[in-house]
mmCIF file of C-alpha atoms in Angstrom:
data_model
loop_
_atom_site.group_PDB
_atom_site.id
_atom_site.type_symbol
_atom_site.label_atom_id
_atom_site.label_comp_id
_atom_site.label_asym_id
_atom_site.label_seq_id
_atom_site.Cartn_x
_atom_site.Cartn_y
_atom_site.Cartn_z
ATOM 1 C CA MET S 1 71.655 71.942 25.198
ATOM 2 C CA ASP S 2 72.583 74.641 22.720
ATOM 3 C CA THR S 3 69.745 76.790 21.537
ATOM 4 C CA LYS S 4 68.922 76.352 17.874
ATOM 5 C CA THR S 5 68.561 79.182 15.478
ATOM 6 C CA GLU S 6 66.906 78.517 12.152
ATOM 7 C CA HIS S 7 69.057 76.359 9.860
ATOM 8 C CA SER S 8 71.906 75.873 12.296
ATOM 9 C CA VAL S 9 73.466 72.770 13.764
ATOM 10 C CA GLN S 10 72.536 71.878 17.348
ATOM 11 C CA THR S 11 74.823 70.122 19.773
ATOM 12 C CA VAL S 12 73.269 67.795 22.315
ATOM 13 C CA GLU S 13 75.225 66.257 25.141
ATOM 14 C CA THR S 14 72.845 63.653 26.555
ATOM 15 C CA ARG S 15 70.452 61.036 25.264
ATOM 16 C CA ASP S 16 67.609 62.910 26.999
ATOM 17 C CA GLU S 17 68.433 66.056 25.021
ATOM 18 C CA LEU S 18 68.555 64.022 21.814
ATOM 19 C CA ASP S 19 65.223 62.401 22.636
ATOM 20 C CA ASP S 20 63.715 65.879 23.186
ATOM 21 C CA VAL S 21 64.828 66.937 19.697
ATOM 22 C CA LEU S 22 63.494 63.713 18.172
ATOM 23 C CA ALA S 23 60.145 64.281 19.865
ATOM 24 C CA THR S 24 59.723 67.800 18.516
ATOM 25 C CA ALA S 25 61.193 67.719 14.983
ATOM 26 C CA ASP S 26 59.764 65.909 11.952
ATOM 27 C CA ARG S 27 63.100 64.983 10.371
ATOM 28 C CA VAL S 28 66.383 64.880 12.246
ATOM 29 C CA LEU S 29 69.890 64.180 10.973
ATOM 30 C CA VAL S 30 72.219 63.180 13.804
ATOM 31 C CA MET S 31 75.977 62.919 13.502
ATOM 32 C CA VAL S 32 77.336 60.713 16.269
ATOM 33 C CA ARG S 33 80.910 61.741 16.950
ATOM 34 C CA THR S 34 83.691 61.538 19.488
ATOM 35 C CA THR S 35 86.115 64.131 20.755
ATOM 36 C CA GLY S 36 89.322 63.945 18.767
ATOM 37 C CA CYS S 37 87.751 62.425 15.648
ATOM 38 C CA THR S 38 89.366 64.338 12.783
ATOM 39 C CA ILE S 39 86.844 63.168 10.204
ATOM 40 C CA CYS S 40 84.034 64.317 12.514
ATOM 41 C CA LYS S 41 85.699 67.718 12.829
ATOM 42 C CA SER S 42 86.013 67.969 9.048
ATOM 43 C CA MET S 43 82.270 67.251 8.724
ATOM 44 C CA GLU S 44 81.257 70.348 10.727
ATOM 45 C CA PRO S 45 81.130 72.731 7.726
ATOM 46 C CA ILE S 46 79.307 70.045 5.714
ATOM 47 C CA LEU S 47 76.687 69.766 8.468
ATOM 48 C CA ASP S 48 76.207 73.542 8.316
ATOM 49 C CA ILE S 49 75.554 73.249 4.577
ATOM 50 C CA ALA S 50 73.071 70.400 5.120
ATOM 51 C CA ALA S 51 71.263 72.375 7.818
ATOM 52 C CA LYS S 52 70.823 75.313 5.446
ATOM 53 C CA ALA S 53 69.907 73.190 2.404
ATOM 54 C CA THR S 54 67.295 70.926 4.009
ATOM 55 C CA ASP S 55 64.312 71.196 6.308
ATOM 56 C CA ALA S 56 65.858 68.669 8.689
ATOM 57 C CA THR S 57 67.011 69.523 12.165
ATOM 58 C CA VAL S 58 70.735 68.763 12.218
ATOM 59 C CA VAL S 59 72.281 67.572 15.467
ATOM 60 C CA VAL S 60 75.747 66.625 16.656
ATOM 61 C CA PHE S 61 75.808 64.089 19.487
ATOM 62 C CA ASN S 62 78.835 62.846 21.414
ATOM 63 C CA PRO S 63 77.601 59.906 23.515
ATOM 64 C CA LYS S 64 80.583 59.924 25.894
ATOM 65 C CA HIS S 65 78.251 60.371 28.883
ATOM 66 C CA ASP S 66 75.501 58.117 27.507
ATOM 67 C CA LEU S 67 77.238 54.986 26.328
ATOM 68 C CA ASP S 68 73.897 53.157 26.231
ATOM 69 C CA ALA S 69 73.129 55.284 23.162
ATOM 70 C CA VAL S 70 76.074 53.655 21.371
ATOM 71 C CA GLU S 71 74.421 50.278 21.817
ATOM 72 C CA ALA S 72 70.885 51.536 21.214
ATOM 73 C CA PHE S 73 71.842 53.083 17.861
ATOM 74 C CA ASP S 74 74.373 50.342 16.998
ATOM 75 C CA VAL S 75 77.219 52.834 16.539
ATOM 76 C CA ARG S 76 80.395 50.998 15.558
ATOM 77 C CA SER S 77 82.416 53.838 14.065
ATOM 78 C CA VAL S 78 82.401 57.610 13.915
ATOM 79 C CA PRO S 79 81.102 59.592 12.331
ATOM 80 C CA THR S 80 77.824 57.725 12.105
ATOM 81 C CA PHE S 81 74.908 59.566 10.552
ATOM 82 C CA LEU S 82 71.443 58.655 11.767
ATOM 83 C CA LEU S 83 68.324 59.884 10.012
ATOM 84 C CA PHE S 84 65.079 60.027 11.964
ATOM 85 C CA ALA S 85 61.566 60.758 10.718
ATOM 86 C CA ASP S 86 58.819 61.384 13.256
ATOM 87 C CA GLY S 87 61.110 60.044 15.981
ATOM 88 C CA ASP S 88 61.874 56.752 14.221
ATOM 89 C CA LEU S 89 65.331 55.796 12.955
ATOM 90 C CA ILE S 90 64.876 55.253 9.215
ATOM 91 C CA HIS S 91 68.383 55.318 7.757
ATOM 92 C CA ARG S 92 72.007 55.215 8.815
ATOM 93 C CA ARG S 93 75.345 55.852 7.195
ATOM 94 C CA ALA S 94 78.761 55.093 8.688
ATOM 95 C CA ASP S 95 81.308 55.377 5.923
ATOM 96 C CA GLY S 96 83.516 58.269 7.018
ATOM 97 C CA PHE S 97 83.615 61.649 5.312
ATOM 98 C CA VAL S 98 80.488 62.432 3.295
ATOM 99 C CA PRO S 99 80.522 65.236 0.714
ATOM 100 C CA ALA S 100 77.833 67.903 1.112
ATOM 101 C CA GLU S 101 75.744 66.836 -1.895
ATOM 102 C CA GLU S 102 75.655 63.220 -0.688
ATOM 103 C CA LEU S 103 74.734 64.221 2.850
ATOM 104 C CA ILE S 104 71.923 66.445 1.586
ATOM 105 C CA GLU S 105 70.644 63.625 -0.653
ATOM 106 C CA PHE S 106 70.858 61.177 2.273
ATOM 107 C CA THR S 107 68.887 63.585 4.464
ATOM 108 C CA GLU S 108 66.197 64.280 1.892
ATOM 109 C CA SER S 109 65.791 60.810 0.396
ATOM 110 C CA GLY S 110 65.453 58.608 3.464
ATOM 111 C CA SER S 111 61.808 57.645 3.463
ATOM 112 C CA GLU S 112 61.761 53.915 4.087
ATOM 113 C CA SER S 113 63.435 52.043 6.887
ATOM 114 C CA ASP S 114 66.955 51.109 5.868
ATOM 115 C CA VAL S 115 68.159 50.200 9.357
#
């Protein structure tokens, strides 16, 4: 797992690593992506902005080695954004490219379960 510096995006490679982040952070924004996804690649600078603009831990997760995570999180397209609070999935978004302001609003506003 990559080490996280304050306000940076983490990359996790396994479900166990993701679960560790979810267990230790209050609010986590996860972008589920695949290798070769051009929209996912274009979201990287937007994720950096969201990490700096919010208190959320921002994580990129490619479940290629943990396909059970695809089913567990009901991922049907990439990028899929998952918002967790206190380890619980509270909101999801899977509609392609998301501008920075919308992603920040999504990250900050998710308070009730919308999943």
